[in-house]
Structure formats: structure tokens, C-alpha cells
DNA sequence: CTATATCATACCGATTTAGTATGAGTATAG
DNA sequence: CTATACTCATACTAAATCGGTATGATATAG
């Protein structure tokens, strides 16, 4: 079970933005400070923006700002937006025809619930230095 | 965050073996009952055997048996063997140079601990029908 | 107007997934 | 003893995903 670096980079950058809150920061700066490819981080922030976790400001002296206060933003929201889902197996959340008869789907169900509980229990401000 | 079907198939087959315990069952039968490709399941059982979760019996009327009683076998062992690791990010368990300064690694650490606790808390016999 | 930003899209090489193909080795039923 | 039923190793494949790059359009502060 592995999250991709998308989640790692995105979370790092979000923590960085939380430190700047309510100021905004451009991708350039975030990428430099967190040692991430600028272009890749641009795409990651496309996802975060469309998920309304972040607000963009175009043009000179533009950049990104957290859409909410750091103490309201849950890490689970960020991870879920970046990874697409938190479910450890496709069958655990979506409609699986054998759901009832399948013993292992019980495991994925329990696990997803736990992971979700854990990640939604962590607020962004608790990660500040 | 997704486990592969390797984990799903392996777990299903292990539950099936738990039902047969202490009898053994050939791959053919397991694959048919769980609707999994025979050849693919063969390879999955190679992993399980090398991890000593399962014992093989060669030749005619051979097959696989659980290496331990179903109430001693933890789901976490099975998943970890099949997935290679339970860590949600490479940096959470292995040596990461920025481990202390990295805010997000804190999240992966907490999460891995939770997932491990959850999966090792489930015994195979609790999944029997 | 111009420099600095976001933002969309398409491309790339590498790796992983899920599965197949081939065939060797092994033990047992009959 | 032999045919058969099984394990088991290795190599291959198509498709998807990953991490990243390239190109260029669009918006805006100053």
C-alpha cells in the first residue's frame, strides 16, 4: 500500500501555505523551498484548486492561498483529493457484486474506515513547525 | 492509496484455505472457487510459501495448507508479505534525510502505525463464513 | 507594455500490474 | 512403473500509472 509522491508533495506544499496563511505564495517559491519540480507542482496545484482546497490568484504577484484556515483544513481532504480515493481496494467502497459473500472485502471496509478516521482527524495546523 | 489485487486474491485464497484447515487444497480448486486466474494465483502462492505463511505439497494430490492455525494467522502478515510493505510512503519507515524537518512525514508515521495495528488485529478465523 | 504568474494539454521514459506461456521438477494413484 | 496431477521458476506481454518535461495560452500588477 503506497501513496504516490503526489500526496507527499501536495501535503508538504499545503503545510508551507499554512505557514504563510492568509498570505499567498507562488508555485516557484513553494517548489524551491520544498525541493519539488516546478512543473510537477503546478499540476498538483491544479488538482488542489479544482478540489477547492486552495484559491489561485493569476498574474504578477499572484500565487495560491489556502481556501480555509489551517485549523479547519483536514489532512484527509488533501490526501483524498490528490489520490482520488482513500479506499485501499476498489471493492471496499464501490459496488461489488460479491460484497456480502466476499470475506476479504470485510478487511478493506474496516481498514478504509480506520484510515479515513485517522487522516480526517489530523488538521493542517497541527503540522506546523 | 490502493492495495493491488495480489493482496485481494491472496487474502481470499487464504480464507478459503482456512476453511479447509488442516486439509490442503490445490491451486486449481482455489482459483476456480475464487474466480482467479490459475497461473496468477500460482505466482501469488509462491510469495506466500516463501514467506512461510503456507506449506506446499508437491505431486499428485498435493496442494497448499496454512502454515498455522487460522486463529493464529494475522491478516497483517498476509498483506505485508504480498504487498512488500505496509508503509503508505517510502519515507515513513525507511531512513529519510529530512525526516525531522519534514512535516508531512509525521502524517505517514501516524498512518502506518494505525494501519499496521488494524491489520495485525484481524485474525484469519474471524473472516470465516 | 511587460514581466510574472496561473493553467491546459500533450508528451516521455520507467516502473508496476495483472495476466499468459513455456516448461521443468516431483510425488502419488492406480 | 507410468501416467497424471500437482508445484514452481522464468520470461514475456499489454495496459496503466508515475514522476517529470515541453509548449504555449491566458491573466494581471505595476
mmCIF file of N, CA and C in Angstrom, chain A:
data_model
loop_
_atom_site.group_PDB
_atom_site.id
_atom_site.type_symbol
_atom_site.label_atom_id
_atom_site.label_comp_id
_atom_site.label_asym_id
_atom_site.label_seq_id
_atom_site.Cartn_x
_atom_site.Cartn_y
_atom_site.Cartn_z
ATOM 1 N N UNK A 1 0.841 -1.200 0.000
ATOM 2 C CA UNK A 1 0.000 0.000 0.000
ATOM 3 C C UNK A 1 0.869 1.241 0.000
ATOM 4 N N UNK A 2 0.803 1.960 -1.068
ATOM 5 C CA UNK A 2 1.646 3.141 -1.185
ATOM 6 C C UNK A 2 0.853 4.335 -1.688
ATOM 7 N N UNK A 3 1.036 5.453 -1.019
ATOM 8 C CA UNK A 3 0.577 6.694 -1.612
ATOM 9 C C UNK A 3 1.641 7.138 -2.593
ATOM 10 N N UNK A 4 1.257 7.913 -3.582
ATOM 11 C CA UNK A 4 2.242 8.422 -4.529
ATOM 12 C C UNK A 4 2.880 9.690 -3.954
ATOM 13 N N UNK A 5 3.945 10.130 -4.625
ATOM 14 C CA UNK A 5 4.610 11.353 -4.175
ATOM 15 C C UNK A 5 3.703 12.561 -4.387
ATOM 16 N N UNK A 6 2.691 12.387 -5.232
ATOM 17 C CA UNK A 6 1.711 13.469 -5.407
ATOM 18 C C UNK A 6 1.165 13.888 -4.053
ATOM 19 N N UNK A 7 0.788 12.889 -3.259
ATOM 20 C CA UNK A 7 0.244 13.166 -1.937
ATOM 21 C C UNK A 7 1.304 13.797 -1.041
ATOM 22 N N UNK A 8 2.512 13.265 -1.133
ATOM 23 C CA UNK A 8 3.589 13.794 -0.289
ATOM 24 C C UNK A 8 3.893 15.249 -0.642
ATOM 25 N N UNK A 9 4.116 15.503 -1.931
ATOM 26 C CA UNK A 9 4.446 16.853 -2.374
ATOM 27 C C UNK A 9 3.311 17.819 -2.061
ATOM 28 N N UNK A 10 2.096 17.392 -2.369
ATOM 29 C CA UNK A 10 0.938 18.242 -2.147
ATOM 30 C C UNK A 10 0.795 18.613 -0.686
ATOM 31 N N UNK A 11 0.974 17.630 0.170
ATOM 32 C CA UNK A 11 0.831 17.877 1.605
ATOM 33 C C UNK A 11 1.911 18.816 2.109
ATOM 34 N N UNK A 12 3.143 18.574 1.664
ATOM 35 C CA UNK A 12 4.251 19.452 2.049
ATOM 36 C C UNK A 12 3.965 20.898 1.667
ATOM 37 N N UNK A 13 3.515 21.065 0.421
ATOM 38 C CA UNK A 13 3.248 22.412 -0.071
ATOM 39 C C UNK A 13 2.100 23.053 0.700
ATOM 40 N N UNK A 14 1.121 22.251 1.067
ATOM 41 C CA UNK A 14 -0.021 22.772 1.820
ATOM 42 C C UNK A 14 0.409 23.219 3.215
ATOM 43 N N UNK A 15 1.314 22.471 3.812
ATOM 44 C CA UNK A 15 1.843 22.869 5.120
ATOM 45 C C UNK A 15 2.594 24.193 4.976
ATOM 46 N N UNK A 16 3.340 24.299 3.903
ATOM 47 C CA UNK A 16 4.067 25.543 3.623
ATOM 48 C C UNK A 16 3.091 26.715 3.490
ATOM 49 N N UNK A 17 2.010 26.472 2.762
ATOM 50 C CA UNK A 17 0.990 27.523 2.588
ATOM 51 C C UNK A 17 0.324 27.872 3.908
ATOM 52 N N UNK A 18 0.194 26.864 4.753
ATOM 53 C CA UNK A 18 -0.434 27.089 6.058
ATOM 54 C C UNK A 18 0.422 28.045 6.886
ATOM 55 N N UNK A 19 1.740 27.926 6.711
ATOM 56 C CA UNK A 19 2.645 28.821 7.439
ATOM 57 C C UNK A 19 2.520 30.252 6.945
ATOM 58 N N UNK A 20 2.178 30.384 5.666
ATOM 59 C CA UNK A 20 2.066 31.716 5.081
ATOM 60 C C UNK A 20 0.681 32.338 5.310
ATOM 61 N N UNK A 21 -0.266 31.502 5.679
ATOM 62 C CA UNK A 21 -1.666 31.932 5.760
ATOM 63 C C UNK A 21 -1.827 33.192 6.596
ATOM 64 N N UNK A 22 -2.651 34.150 6.152
ATOM 65 C CA UNK A 22 -3.508 34.138 4.961
ATOM 66 C C UNK A 22 -2.825 34.725 3.724
ATOM 67 N N UNK A 23 -1.540 34.866 3.756
ATOM 68 C CA UNK A 23 -0.799 35.335 2.585
ATOM 69 C C UNK A 23 -0.841 34.264 1.482
ATOM 70 N N UNK A 24 -0.513 34.679 0.252
ATOM 71 C CA UNK A 24 -0.416 33.717 -0.837
ATOM 72 C C UNK A 24 1.043 33.546 -1.239
ATOM 73 N N UNK A 25 1.341 32.396 -1.861
ATOM 74 C CA UNK A 25 2.694 32.132 -2.337
ATOM 75 C C UNK A 25 2.639 31.536 -3.739
ATOM 76 N N UNK A 26 3.583 31.946 -4.600
ATOM 77 C CA UNK A 26 3.629 31.373 -5.959
ATOM 78 C C UNK A 26 4.263 29.973 -5.955
ATOM 79 N N UNK A 27 3.904 29.198 -6.937
ATOM 80 C CA UNK A 27 4.450 27.851 -7.112
ATOM 81 C C UNK A 27 5.978 27.858 -7.050
ATOM 82 N N UNK A 28 6.564 28.822 -7.744
ATOM 83 C CA UNK A 28 8.025 28.937 -7.802
ATOM 84 C C UNK A 28 8.653 28.829 -6.415
ATOM 85 N N UNK A 29 8.099 29.616 -5.522
ATOM 86 C CA UNK A 29 8.637 29.661 -4.162
ATOM 87 C C UNK A 29 8.421 28.334 -3.427
ATOM 88 N N UNK A 30 7.209 27.823 -3.530
ATOM 89 C CA UNK A 30 6.873 26.555 -2.865
ATOM 90 C C UNK A 30 7.791 25.441 -3.355
ATOM 91 N N UNK A 31 7.955 25.379 -4.684
ATOM 92 C CA UNK A 31 8.769 24.323 -5.280
ATOM 93 C C UNK A 31 10.217 24.420 -4.809
ATOM 94 N N UNK A 32 10.713 25.629 -4.756
ATOM 95 C CA UNK A 32 12.096 25.831 -4.339
ATOM 96 C C UNK A 32 12.282 25.401 -2.881
ATOM 97 N N UNK A 33 11.395 25.883 -2.040
ATOM 98 C CA UNK A 33 11.531 25.588 -0.608
ATOM 99 C C UNK A 33 11.364 24.104 -0.288
ATOM 100 N N UNK A 34 10.470 23.451 -1.014
ATOM 101 C CA UNK A 34 10.209 22.034 -0.718
ATOM 102 C C UNK A 34 10.997 21.104 -1.656
ATOM 103 N N UNK A 35 11.803 21.702 -2.510
ATOM 104 C CA UNK A 35 12.651 20.923 -3.431
ATOM 105 C C UNK A 35 11.816 19.981 -4.304
ATOM 106 N N UNK A 36 10.862 20.572 -5.005
ATOM 107 C CA UNK A 36 9.972 19.810 -5.888
ATOM 108 C C UNK A 36 10.024 20.437 -7.276
ATOM 109 N N UNK A 37 9.886 19.636 -8.312
ATOM 110 C CA UNK A 37 9.828 20.140 -9.675
ATOM 111 C C UNK A 37 8.686 21.149 -9.833
ATOM 112 N N UNK A 38 9.013 22.322 -10.367
ATOM 113 C CA UNK A 38 8.022 23.391 -10.525
ATOM 114 C C UNK A 38 6.833 22.925 -11.349
ATOM 115 N N UNK A 39 7.145 22.332 -12.504
ATOM 116 C CA UNK A 39 6.091 21.929 -13.422
ATOM 117 C C UNK A 39 5.174 20.859 -12.819
ATOM 118 N N UNK A 40 5.791 19.968 -12.092
ATOM 119 C CA UNK A 40 5.003 18.892 -11.472
ATOM 120 C C UNK A 40 4.103 19.474 -10.392
ATOM 121 N N UNK A 41 4.647 20.402 -9.618
ATOM 122 C CA UNK A 41 3.864 21.021 -8.547
ATOM 123 C C UNK A 41 2.715 21.851 -9.120
ATOM 124 N N UNK A 42 2.945 22.439 -10.285
ATOM 125 C CA UNK A 42 1.876 23.178 -10.958
ATOM 126 C C UNK A 42 0.666 22.270 -11.179
ATOM 127 N N UNK A 43 0.966 21.076 -11.658
ATOM 128 C CA UNK A 43 -0.131 20.144 -11.935
ATOM 129 C C UNK A 43 -0.819 19.697 -10.667
ATOM 130 N N UNK A 44 -0.036 19.496 -9.640
ATOM 131 C CA UNK A 44 -0.603 19.100 -8.349
ATOM 132 C C UNK A 44 -1.540 20.186 -7.833
ATOM 133 N N UNK A 45 -1.141 21.436 -8.014
ATOM 134 C CA UNK A 45 -1.995 22.529 -7.538
ATOM 135 C C UNK A 45 -3.237 22.716 -8.403
ATOM 136 N N UNK A 46 -3.171 22.225 -9.626
ATOM 137 C CA UNK A 46 -4.374 22.205 -10.450
ATOM 138 C C UNK A 46 -5.441 21.353 -9.782
ATOM 139 N N UNK A 47 -5.020 20.206 -9.276
ATOM 140 C CA UNK A 47 -5.936 19.304 -8.577
ATOM 141 C C UNK A 47 -6.471 19.953 -7.303
ATOM 142 N N UNK A 48 -5.579 20.533 -6.537
ATOM 143 C CA UNK A 48 -5.980 21.156 -5.267
ATOM 144 C C UNK A 48 -6.953 22.320 -5.487
ATOM 145 N N UNK A 49 -6.733 23.049 -6.569
ATOM 146 C CA UNK A 49 -7.614 24.178 -6.866
ATOM 147 C C UNK A 49 -9.001 23.694 -7.269
ATOM 148 N N UNK A 50 -9.035 22.688 -8.163
ATOM 149 C CA UNK A 50 -10.334 22.155 -8.601
ATOM 150 C C UNK A 50 -11.084 21.481 -7.453
ATOM 151 N N UNK A 51 -10.359 21.053 -6.442
ATOM 152 C CA UNK A 51 -10.986 20.470 -5.250
ATOM 153 C C UNK A 51 -11.345 21.551 -4.234
ATOM 154 N N UNK A 52 -11.074 22.790 -4.603
ATOM 155 C CA UNK A 52 -11.407 23.946 -3.764
ATOM 156 C C UNK A 52 -10.746 23.916 -2.395
ATOM 157 N N UNK A 53 -9.535 23.398 -2.361
ATOM 158 C CA UNK A 53 -8.776 23.402 -1.119
ATOM 159 C C UNK A 53 -7.838 24.601 -1.096
ATOM 160 N N UNK A 54 -7.737 25.257 -2.260
ATOM 161 C CA UNK A 54 -6.765 26.303 -2.462
ATOM 162 C C UNK A 54 -7.365 27.308 -3.445
ATOM 163 N N UNK A 55 -7.017 28.565 -3.292
ATOM 164 C CA UNK A 55 -7.511 29.604 -4.198
ATOM 165 C C UNK A 55 -6.339 30.201 -4.967
ATOM 166 N N UNK A 56 -6.517 30.375 -6.269
ATOM 167 C CA UNK A 56 -5.416 30.897 -7.080
ATOM 168 C C UNK A 56 -5.612 32.377 -7.395
ATOM 169 N N UNK A 57 -4.486 33.065 -7.555
ATOM 170 C CA UNK A 57 -4.517 34.462 -7.977
ATOM 171 C C UNK A 57 -3.576 34.604 -9.156
ATOM 172 N N UNK A 58 -4.140 34.894 -10.314
ATOM 173 C CA UNK A 58 -3.335 34.957 -11.525
ATOM 174 C C UNK A 58 -2.524 36.240 -11.608
ATOM 175 N N UNK A 59 -1.634 36.246 -12.591
ATOM 176 C CA UNK A 59 -0.870 37.453 -12.881
ATOM 177 C C UNK A 59 0.258 37.729 -11.916
ATOM 178 N N UNK A 60 0.931 38.839 -12.181
ATOM 179 C CA UNK A 60 2.073 39.231 -11.369
ATOM 180 C C UNK A 60 1.665 39.326 -9.891
ATOM 181 N N UNK A 61 2.573 38.926 -9.039
ATOM 182 C CA UNK A 61 2.345 38.883 -7.586
ATOM 183 C C UNK A 61 1.122 38.037 -7.248
ATOM 184 N N UNK A 62 0.869 37.051 -8.110
ATOM 185 C CA UNK A 62 -0.209 36.101 -7.839
ATOM 186 C C UNK A 62 0.300 34.953 -7.001
ATOM 187 N N UNK A 63 -0.398 33.828 -7.065
ATOM 188 C CA UNK A 63 0.019 32.653 -6.287
ATOM 189 C C UNK A 63 -1.171 31.900 -5.745
ATOM 190 N N UNK A 64 -0.934 31.112 -4.718
ATOM 191 C CA UNK A 64 -2.003 30.301 -4.136
ATOM 192 C C UNK A 64 -2.167 30.606 -2.649
ATOM 193 N N UNK A 65 -3.403 30.533 -2.206
ATOM 194 C CA UNK A 65 -3.721 30.703 -0.789
ATOM 195 C C UNK A 65 -4.575 29.535 -0.339
ATOM 196 N N UNK A 66 -4.457 29.165 0.910
ATOM 197 C CA UNK A 66 -5.361 28.145 1.457
ATOM 198 C C UNK A 66 -6.792 28.649 1.355
ATOM 199 N N UNK A 67 -7.705 27.766 1.031
ATOM 200 C CA UNK A 67 -9.104 28.159 0.899
ATOM 201 C C UNK A 67 -9.765 28.318 2.271
ATOM 202 N N UNK A 68 -9.167 27.708 3.272
ATOM 203 C CA UNK A 68 -9.712 27.814 4.631
ATOM 204 C C UNK A 68 -8.572 28.003 5.633
ATOM 205 N N UNK A 69 -8.941 28.340 6.844
ATOM 206 C CA UNK A 69 -7.941 28.449 7.900
ATOM 207 C C UNK A 69 -7.288 27.087 8.142
ATOM 208 N N UNK A 70 -6.002 27.098 8.461
ATOM 209 C CA UNK A 70 -5.261 25.854 8.683
ATOM 210 C C UNK A 70 -5.879 24.950 9.745
ATOM 211 N N UNK A 71 -6.559 25.511 10.696
ATOM 212 C CA UNK A 71 -7.139 24.671 11.754
ATOM 213 C C UNK A 71 -8.480 24.058 11.349
ATOM 214 N N UNK A 72 -8.951 24.427 10.167
ATOM 215 C CA UNK A 72 -10.195 23.844 9.650
ATOM 216 C C UNK A 72 -9.911 22.811 8.563
ATOM 217 N N UNK A 73 -8.736 22.927 7.958
ATOM 218 C CA UNK A 73 -8.379 22.028 6.849
ATOM 219 C C UNK A 73 -7.903 20.682 7.371
ATOM 220 N N UNK A 74 -8.564 19.628 6.909
ATOM 221 C CA UNK A 74 -8.193 18.285 7.351
ATOM 222 C C UNK A 74 -7.249 17.623 6.354
ATOM 223 N N UNK A 75 -6.253 16.956 6.877
ATOM 224 C CA UNK A 75 -5.282 16.260 6.029
ATOM 225 C C UNK A 75 -5.988 15.247 5.120
ATOM 226 N N UNK A 76 -7.027 14.613 5.633
ATOM 227 C CA UNK A 76 -7.783 13.642 4.847
ATOM 228 C C UNK A 76 -8.346 14.228 3.567
ATOM 229 N N UNK A 77 -8.821 15.463 3.643
ATOM 230 C CA UNK A 77 -9.354 16.112 2.445
ATOM 231 C C UNK A 77 -8.283 16.246 1.384
ATOM 232 N N UNK A 78 -7.101 16.641 1.828
ATOM 233 C CA UNK A 78 -5.983 16.873 0.909
ATOM 234 C C UNK A 78 -5.558 15.568 0.243
ATOM 235 N N UNK A 79 -5.344 14.544 1.064
ATOM 236 C CA UNK A 79 -4.916 13.250 0.532
ATOM 237 C C UNK A 79 -5.964 12.692 -0.417
ATOM 238 N N UNK A 80 -7.203 12.776 -0.007
ATOM 239 C CA UNK A 80 -8.273 12.217 -0.827
ATOM 240 C C UNK A 80 -8.355 12.924 -2.182
ATOM 241 N N UNK A 81 -8.191 14.230 -2.158
ATOM 242 C CA UNK A 81 -8.223 14.987 -3.412
ATOM 243 C C UNK A 81 -7.074 14.559 -4.320
ATOM 244 N N UNK A 82 -5.903 14.396 -3.744
ATOM 245 C CA UNK A 82 -4.713 14.107 -4.549
ATOM 246 C C UNK A 82 -4.645 12.662 -5.012
ATOM 247 N N UNK A 83 -5.106 11.747 -4.188
ATOM 248 C CA UNK A 83 -5.029 10.320 -4.531
ATOM 249 C C UNK A 83 -6.276 9.822 -5.255
ATOM 250 N N UNK A 84 -7.320 10.635 -5.246
ATOM 251 C CA UNK A 84 -8.554 10.209 -5.903
ATOM 252 C C UNK A 84 -9.468 9.473 -4.943
ATOM 253 N N UNK A 85 -8.879 8.669 -4.083
ATOM 254 C CA UNK A 85 -9.669 7.922 -3.102
ATOM 255 C C UNK A 85 -8.790 7.509 -1.943
ATOM 256 N N UNK A 86 -9.448 7.122 -0.862
ATOM 257 C CA UNK A 86 -8.708 6.628 0.300
ATOM 258 C C UNK A 86 -8.921 5.125 0.432
ATOM 259 N N UNK A 87 -9.878 4.603 -0.313
ATOM 260 C CA UNK A 87 -10.187 3.177 -0.255
ATOM 261 C C UNK A 87 -8.981 2.330 -0.660
ATOM 262 N N UNK A 88 -8.622 1.362 0.181
ATOM 263 C CA UNK A 88 -7.450 0.540 -0.112
ATOM 264 C C UNK A 88 -7.675 -0.466 -1.232
ATOM 265 N N UNK A 89 -8.930 -0.757 -1.536
ATOM 266 C CA UNK A 89 -9.258 -1.651 -2.667
ATOM 267 C C UNK A 89 -10.511 -1.110 -3.324
ATOM 268 N N UNK A 90 -10.591 -1.247 -4.625
ATOM 269 C CA UNK A 90 -11.763 -0.774 -5.328
ATOM 270 C C UNK A 90 -13.060 -1.305 -4.747
ATOM 271 N N UNK A 91 -13.013 -2.557 -4.314
ATOM 272 C CA UNK A 91 -14.243 -3.224 -3.872
ATOM 273 C C UNK A 91 -14.770 -2.729 -2.531
ATOM 274 N N UNK A 92 -13.917 -2.041 -1.755
ATOM 275 C CA UNK A 92 -14.344 -1.709 -0.399
ATOM 276 C C UNK A 92 -15.433 -0.653 -0.360
ATOM 277 N N UNK A 93 -15.360 0.299 -1.282
ATOM 278 C CA UNK A 93 -16.363 1.357 -1.224
ATOM 279 C C UNK A 93 -17.388 1.226 -2.350
ATOM 280 N N UNK A 94 -16.915 0.951 -3.538
ATOM 281 C CA UNK A 94 -17.828 0.914 -4.670
ATOM 282 C C UNK A 94 -18.673 -0.361 -4.644
ATOM 283 N N UNK A 95 -19.587 -0.418 -5.547
ATOM 284 C CA UNK A 95 -20.493 -1.557 -5.599
ATOM 285 C C UNK A 95 -19.785 -2.796 -6.136
ATOM 286 N N UNK A 96 -19.611 -3.797 -5.268
ATOM 287 C CA UNK A 96 -19.016 -5.062 -5.683
ATOM 288 C C UNK A 96 -20.092 -6.128 -5.596
ATOM 289 N N UNK A 97 -20.264 -6.864 -6.664
ATOM 290 C CA UNK A 97 -21.366 -7.826 -6.735
ATOM 291 C C UNK A 97 -21.261 -8.907 -5.662
ATOM 292 N N UNK A 98 -20.042 -9.197 -5.260
ATOM 293 C CA UNK A 98 -19.855 -10.279 -4.285
ATOM 294 C C UNK A 98 -19.640 -9.735 -2.869
ATOM 295 N N UNK A 99 -19.989 -8.481 -2.684
ATOM 296 C CA UNK A 99 -19.640 -7.787 -1.446
ATOM 297 C C UNK A 99 -19.973 -8.581 -0.171
ATOM 298 N N UNK A 100 -21.171 -9.135 -0.142
ATOM 299 C CA UNK A 100 -21.585 -9.840 1.071
ATOM 300 C C UNK A 100 -20.861 -11.168 1.247
ATOM 301 N N UNK A 101 -20.717 -11.888 0.129
ATOM 302 C CA UNK A 101 -20.122 -13.209 0.221
ATOM 303 C C UNK A 101 -18.603 -13.152 0.318
ATOM 304 N N UNK A 102 -18.013 -12.011 0.008
ATOM 305 C CA UNK A 102 -16.560 -11.918 -0.025
ATOM 306 C C UNK A 102 -15.979 -11.595 1.346
ATOM 307 N N UNK A 103 -15.230 -12.555 1.876
ATOM 308 C CA UNK A 103 -14.688 -12.399 3.223
ATOM 309 C C UNK A 103 -13.667 -11.277 3.295
ATOM 310 N N UNK A 104 -12.865 -11.156 2.245
ATOM 311 C CA UNK A 104 -11.769 -10.194 2.324
ATOM 312 C C UNK A 104 -12.249 -8.752 2.235
ATOM 313 N N UNK A 105 -13.411 -8.553 1.601
ATOM 314 C CA UNK A 105 -13.903 -7.182 1.478
ATOM 315 C C UNK A 105 -14.196 -6.603 2.855
ATOM 316 N N UNK A 106 -14.436 -7.495 3.806
ATOM 317 C CA UNK A 106 -14.657 -7.053 5.192
ATOM 318 C C UNK A 106 -13.405 -6.328 5.706
ATOM 319 N N UNK A 107 -12.251 -6.894 5.360
ATOM 320 C CA UNK A 107 -10.983 -6.300 5.780
ATOM 321 C C UNK A 107 -10.811 -4.902 5.200
ATOM 322 N N UNK A 108 -11.072 -4.774 3.888
ATOM 323 C CA UNK A 108 -10.890 -3.471 3.247
ATOM 324 C C UNK A 108 -11.846 -2.442 3.837
ATOM 325 N N UNK A 109 -13.031 -2.882 4.156
ATOM 326 C CA UNK A 109 -14.009 -1.976 4.755
ATOM 327 C C UNK A 109 -13.534 -1.438 6.095
ATOM 328 N N UNK A 110 -13.076 -2.341 6.946
ATOM 329 C CA UNK A 110 -12.565 -1.941 8.258
ATOM 330 C C UNK A 110 -11.385 -0.988 8.094
ATOM 331 N N UNK A 111 -10.490 -1.359 7.193
ATOM 332 C CA UNK A 111 -9.272 -0.579 7.004
ATOM 333 C C UNK A 111 -9.561 0.827 6.488
ATOM 334 N N UNK A 112 -10.439 0.888 5.495
ATOM 335 C CA UNK A 112 -10.757 2.205 4.938
ATOM 336 C C UNK A 112 -11.321 3.129 6.014
ATOM 337 N N UNK A 113 -12.197 2.574 6.827
ATOM 338 C CA UNK A 113 -12.815 3.348 7.896
ATOM 339 C C UNK A 113 -11.743 3.906 8.846
ATOM 340 N N UNK A 114 -10.799 3.051 9.190
ATOM 341 C CA UNK A 114 -9.728 3.450 10.094
ATOM 342 C C UNK A 114 -8.837 4.545 9.496
ATOM 343 N N UNK A 115 -8.449 4.321 8.244
ATOM 344 C CA UNK A 115 -7.572 5.281 7.570
ATOM 345 C C UNK A 115 -8.260 6.631 7.459
ATOM 346 N N UNK A 116 -9.522 6.578 7.059
ATOM 347 C CA UNK A 116 -10.286 7.806 6.910
ATOM 348 C C UNK A 116 -10.366 8.541 8.259
ATOM 349 N N UNK A 117 -10.664 7.795 9.289
ATOM 350 C CA UNK A 117 -10.781 8.379 10.629
ATOM 351 C C UNK A 117 -9.466 9.041 11.046
ATOM 352 N N UNK A 118 -8.382 8.333 10.773
ATOM 353 C CA UNK A 118 -7.056 8.836 11.151
ATOM 354 C C UNK A 118 -6.715 10.120 10.403
ATOM 355 N N UNK A 119 -6.878 10.091 9.085
ATOM 356 C CA UNK A 119 -6.458 11.238 8.273
ATOM 357 C C UNK A 119 -7.370 12.453 8.440
ATOM 358 N N UNK A 120 -8.658 12.200 8.657
ATOM 359 C CA UNK A 120 -9.567 13.326 8.852
ATOM 360 C C UNK A 120 -9.445 13.887 10.265
ATOM 361 N N UNK A 121 -8.753 13.159 11.113
ATOM 362 C CA UNK A 121 -8.558 13.631 12.482
ATOM 363 C C UNK A 121 -7.356 14.549 12.621
ATOM 364 N N UNK A 122 -6.555 14.638 11.548
ATOM 365 C CA UNK A 122 -5.372 15.499 11.591
ATOM 366 C C UNK A 122 -5.656 16.812 10.873
ATOM 367 N N UNK A 123 -5.536 17.918 11.589
ATOM 368 C CA UNK A 123 -5.740 19.236 10.984
ATOM 369 C C UNK A 123 -4.397 19.785 10.531
ATOM 370 N N UNK A 124 -4.449 20.609 9.522
ATOM 371 C CA UNK A 124 -3.222 21.130 8.917
ATOM 372 C C UNK A 124 -2.370 21.917 9.923
ATOM 373 N N UNK A 125 -3.023 22.635 10.806
ATOM 374 C CA UNK A 125 -2.251 23.471 11.739
ATOM 375 C C UNK A 125 -1.424 22.636 12.723
ATOM 376 N N UNK A 126 -1.804 21.386 12.905
ATOM 377 C CA UNK A 126 -1.043 20.533 13.831
ATOM 378 C C UNK A 126 0.282 20.093 13.230
ATOM 379 N N UNK A 127 0.496 20.408 11.962
ATOM 380 C CA UNK A 127 1.743 20.019 11.296
ATOM 381 C C UNK A 127 2.736 21.176 11.184
ATOM 382 N N UNK A 128 2.315 22.340 11.659
ATOM 383 C CA UNK A 128 3.209 23.499 11.582
ATOM 384 C C UNK A 128 4.377 23.329 12.543
ATOM 385 N N UNK A 129 5.512 23.931 12.127
ATOM 386 C CA UNK A 129 6.723 23.774 12.953
ATOM 387 C C UNK A 129 6.640 24.607 14.241
#
